[in-house]
Amino acid sequence: MEIEAVKSDDPQEELDSIQEKLEDTREKMELETLDFIEATKKFTSEWIQREIEIAAHSPENAAFPENLRLHNKKPGESNLDLKELSLKISDIVETHLNHGDYWIHRNALFQPDISRDYMEFKKEKIRKELTSSVRKILGCATELFWKIEKGETENKAWVNELGRRKYVCFLRFSDEMTASLNRYFGMLEELFVLKYEIKEEILRKEGKKP
């Protein structure tokens, strides 16, 4: 048997209660955002390690050993160690993902009166934009550790965008990234509901609604 939440007879008390729930949801969404960003760092690190391993065993590199900067150290050059590699990848991911363009909970001015169809559209739009950004992240990370010959910029695996190369191959998020984003979207729906309830309570408080 479900127990319905009891509303307060005091409009201000009810408004404060909903506002508290909204802020709690925002905090949880922020934690989920940070989890997604950390999962992306792990995903990017593993991607780059796979690329290095594949290239290290490629017959083509026997003819062009200078293409593998992590495996062949030139005079006067120092190879990045794993810690330095991790820090560089972390910086790239933070630059591309840790801002308010994708994370609606950071925007206090979002519109509460939206339809279910628009919410689904918004979630799909965010997912596509994040996918595009992760491709850019992989491109930026790869460029840091590979010496790419001029001719390779025409490779079909890359496109140029905003002066950066971006992967155009099929990209599937890791399980951790997908789970985190799905949890975020679940809380996003809750956020819109609470925002709508706040608007309704304000109207009741002002006597504009029964």
Short mmCIF file of C-alpha atoms in Angstrom, two decimals:
data_model
loop_
_atom_site.label_atom_id
_atom_site.label_comp_id
_atom_site.label_asym_id
_atom_site.label_seq_id
_atom_site.Cartn_x
_atom_site.Cartn_y
_atom_site.Cartn_z
CA MET A 1 0.00 0.00 0.00
CA GLU A 2 1.44 3.33 -1.07
CA ILE A 3 1.41 6.24 1.34
CA GLU A 4 0.71 9.59 -0.24
CA ALA A 5 2.80 12.54 0.83
CA VAL A 6 0.86 14.83 3.11
CA LYS A 7 0.75 18.43 1.96
CA SER A 8 1.09 21.22 4.45
CA ASP A 9 -1.78 23.69 4.91
CA ASP A 10 0.79 26.47 5.03
CA PRO A 11 1.59 27.49 1.41
CA GLN A 12 5.02 28.80 2.34
CA GLU A 13 5.88 25.64 4.25
CA GLU A 14 4.82 23.52 1.27
CA LEU A 15 6.83 25.72 -1.09
CA ASP A 16 9.91 25.42 1.13
CA SER A 17 9.51 21.63 1.22
CA ILE A 18 9.38 21.34 -2.57
CA GLN A 19 12.31 23.72 -2.93
CA GLU A 20 14.33 21.56 -0.54
CA LYS A 21 13.56 18.48 -2.66
CA LEU A 22 14.58 20.38 -5.79
CA GLU A 23 17.93 21.38 -4.33
CA ASP A 24 18.50 17.81 -3.14
CA THR A 25 17.82 16.56 -6.67
CA ARG A 26 20.22 19.15 -8.10
CA GLU A 27 22.96 17.95 -5.75
CA LYS A 28 22.40 14.32 -6.78
CA MET A 29 22.49 15.31 -10.45
CA GLU A 30 25.75 17.17 -9.91
CA LEU A 31 27.28 14.05 -8.37
CA GLU A 32 26.06 12.03 -11.35
CA THR A 33 27.56 14.58 -13.72
CA LEU A 34 30.93 14.24 -12.02
CA ASP A 35 30.61 10.44 -12.15
CA PHE A 36 29.96 10.63 -15.91
CA ILE A 37 33.01 12.84 -16.38
CA GLU A 38 35.21 10.44 -14.38
CA ALA A 39 33.84 7.49 -16.36
CA THR A 40 34.72 9.37 -19.57
CA LYS A 41 38.29 9.86 -18.35
CA LYS A 42 38.60 6.11 -17.78
CA PHE A 43 37.00 5.39 -21.18
CA THR A 44 39.41 7.76 -22.94
CA SER A 45 42.47 6.34 -21.17
CA GLU A 46 41.51 2.80 -22.14
CA TRP A 47 40.82 3.91 -25.73
CA ILE A 48 44.25 5.53 -26.07
CA GLN A 49 45.99 2.51 -24.55
CA ARG A 50 44.28 0.26 -27.12
CA GLU A 51 45.32 2.58 -29.95
CA ILE A 52 48.93 2.52 -28.74
CA GLU A 53 48.95 -1.28 -28.46
CA ILE A 54 47.47 -1.70 -31.95
CA ALA A 55 49.97 0.70 -33.46
CA ALA A 56 52.88 -0.89 -31.62
CA HIS A 57 52.15 -4.19 -33.33
CA SER A 58 51.36 -2.72 -36.75
CA PRO A 59 53.75 -3.79 -39.54
CA GLU A 60 53.54 -0.27 -40.99
CA ASN A 61 55.37 1.15 -37.99
CA ALA A 62 58.48 -0.80 -38.90
CA ALA A 63 58.87 1.61 -41.82
CA PHE A 64 57.83 4.70 -39.83
CA PRO A 65 58.99 4.16 -36.22
CA GLU A 66 58.86 7.90 -35.55
CA ASN A 67 55.07 7.67 -35.58
CA LEU A 68 55.14 5.99 -32.17
CA ARG A 69 56.35 8.64 -29.80
CA LEU A 70 55.42 6.61 -26.73
CA HIS A 71 57.49 3.64 -27.93
CA ASN A 72 60.38 5.31 -29.70
CA LYS A 73 62.10 8.11 -27.87
CA LYS A 74 63.89 10.65 -30.04
CA PRO A 75 67.00 12.51 -28.87
CA GLY A 76 65.92 15.43 -26.70
CA GLU A 77 62.34 14.13 -26.35
CA SER A 78 60.88 12.62 -23.22
CA ASN A 79 58.03 10.16 -23.32
CA LEU A 80 55.02 10.81 -21.09
CA ASP A 81 54.67 8.37 -18.24
CA LEU A 82 51.31 6.90 -17.28
CA LYS A 83 50.69 9.51 -14.58
CA GLU A 84 51.36 12.36 -16.97
CA LEU A 85 49.19 10.68 -19.59
CA SER A 86 46.35 10.44 -17.09
CA LEU A 87 46.65 14.12 -16.14
CA LYS A 88 46.60 15.23 -19.76
CA ILE A 89 43.51 13.15 -20.50
CA SER A 90 41.83 14.49 -17.36
CA ASP A 91 42.42 18.07 -18.51
CA ILE A 92 41.01 17.35 -21.97
CA VAL A 93 37.85 15.71 -20.60
CA GLU A 94 37.28 18.48 -18.05
CA THR A 95 37.62 21.14 -20.77
CA HIS A 96 35.05 19.49 -23.01
CA LEU A 97 32.52 18.17 -20.49
CA ASN A 98 32.69 20.04 -17.20
CA HIS A 99 30.58 23.05 -18.13
CA GLY A 100 26.87 23.90 -18.23
CA ASP A 101 26.07 23.26 -21.89
CA TYR A 102 24.90 19.68 -21.27
CA TRP A 103 24.00 19.68 -17.60
CA ILE A 104 20.57 21.29 -17.23
CA HIS A 105 20.56 21.15 -13.43
CA ARG A 106 23.27 23.84 -13.45
CA ASN A 107 20.92 26.22 -15.25
CA ALA A 108 18.49 27.83 -12.82
CA LEU A 109 16.45 29.34 -15.67
CA PHE A 110 15.21 26.16 -17.38
CA GLN A 111 11.55 26.10 -18.41
CA PRO A 112 9.31 23.86 -16.24
CA ASP A 113 6.30 23.81 -18.61
CA ILE A 114 7.45 21.25 -21.16
CA SER A 115 5.78 18.25 -22.73
CA ARG A 116 6.92 14.63 -22.43
CA ASP A 117 7.83 14.67 -26.14
CA TYR A 118 10.04 17.72 -25.66
CA MET A 119 11.75 16.14 -22.66
CA GLU A 120 12.57 13.03 -24.71
CA PHE A 121 13.84 15.26 -27.52
CA LYS A 122 16.01 17.17 -25.04
CA LYS A 123 17.52 13.98 -23.62
CA GLU A 124 18.32 12.65 -27.09
CA LYS A 125 19.86 16.01 -28.04
CA ILE A 126 22.09 15.95 -24.95
CA ARG A 127 23.15 12.37 -25.71
CA LYS A 128 24.12 13.29 -29.29
CA GLU A 129 26.03 16.38 -28.15
CA LEU A 130 27.91 14.37 -25.53
CA THR A 131 28.77 11.74 -28.14
CA SER A 132 30.15 14.46 -30.42
CA SER A 133 32.21 15.88 -27.55
CA VAL A 134 33.61 12.46 -26.62
CA ARG A 135 34.72 12.02 -30.25
CA LYS A 136 36.54 15.35 -29.99
CA ILE A 137 38.08 14.25 -26.70
CA LEU A 138 39.41 11.08 -28.32
CA GLY A 139 40.77 13.14 -31.20
CA CYS A 140 42.51 15.63 -28.92
CA ALA A 141 43.94 12.89 -26.71
CA THR A 142 45.24 10.94 -29.68
CA GLU A 143 46.89 14.01 -31.18
CA LEU A 144 48.84 14.56 -27.99
CA PHE A 145 50.65 11.24 -28.18
CA TRP A 146 50.96 10.51 -31.88
CA LYS A 147 53.02 12.16 -34.50
CA ILE A 148 50.53 12.29 -37.36
CA GLU A 149 51.94 12.83 -40.84
CA LYS A 150 50.30 15.52 -43.01
CA GLY A 151 48.77 12.91 -45.30
CA GLU A 152 47.00 11.21 -42.41
CA THR A 153 44.65 14.15 -41.85
CA GLU A 154 42.68 12.84 -44.84
CA ASN A 155 42.13 9.51 -43.15
CA LYS A 156 38.45 8.51 -43.19
CA ALA A 157 38.51 7.92 -39.43
CA TRP A 158 38.86 11.68 -38.86
CA VAL A 159 37.11 14.91 -39.69
CA ASN A 160 38.31 18.41 -38.92
CA GLU A 161 36.06 20.46 -36.66
CA LEU A 162 36.95 23.74 -34.98
CA GLY A 163 40.59 23.11 -35.78
CA ARG A 164 40.57 19.72 -34.07
CA ARG A 165 40.35 16.21 -35.44
CA LYS A 166 37.36 14.19 -34.36
CA TYR A 167 36.62 10.48 -34.69
CA VAL A 168 33.70 9.69 -37.00
CA CYS A 169 33.69 5.97 -36.32
CA PHE A 170 30.81 4.26 -34.51
CA LEU A 171 31.13 5.19 -30.85
CA ARG A 172 29.47 3.36 -28.00
CA PHE A 173 29.74 4.72 -24.47
CA SER A 174 31.12 2.44 -21.79
CA ASP A 175 28.64 0.71 -19.50
CA GLU A 176 29.61 3.09 -16.69
CA MET A 177 29.01 6.16 -18.86
CA THR A 178 25.65 4.84 -20.11
CA ALA A 179 24.43 3.93 -16.62
CA SER A 180 25.46 7.31 -15.23
CA LEU A 181 23.76 9.22 -18.05
CA ASN A 182 20.56 7.18 -17.66
CA ARG A 183 20.47 7.96 -13.95
CA TYR A 184 20.99 11.63 -14.75
CA PHE A 185 18.08 11.60 -17.20
CA GLY A 186 15.85 9.93 -14.60
CA MET A 187 16.60 12.71 -12.14
CA LEU A 188 16.14 15.29 -14.90
CA GLU A 189 12.49 14.27 -15.18
CA GLU A 190 12.13 14.63 -11.42
CA LEU A 191 13.74 18.06 -11.61
CA PHE A 192 11.20 19.29 -14.15
CA VAL A 193 8.29 17.92 -12.09
CA LEU A 194 9.54 19.67 -8.95
CA LYS A 195 10.10 22.90 -10.86
CA TYR A 196 6.52 22.70 -12.13
CA GLU A 197 5.20 22.05 -8.61
CA ILE A 198 7.08 25.10 -7.34
CA LYS A 199 5.50 27.24 -10.02
CA GLU A 200 2.05 25.91 -9.10
CA GLU A 201 2.59 26.55 -5.39
CA ILE A 202 3.69 30.13 -6.08
CA LEU A 203 0.51 30.73 -8.07
CA ARG A 204 -1.60 29.29 -5.22
CA LYS A 205 0.23 31.41 -2.70
CA GLU A 206 -0.52 34.49 -4.79
CA GLY A 207 -4.18 33.47 -5.02
CA LYS A 208 -4.02 32.89 -8.77
CA LYS A 209 -4.91 29.21 -8.47
CA PRO A 210 -7.28 27.32 -6.14
#
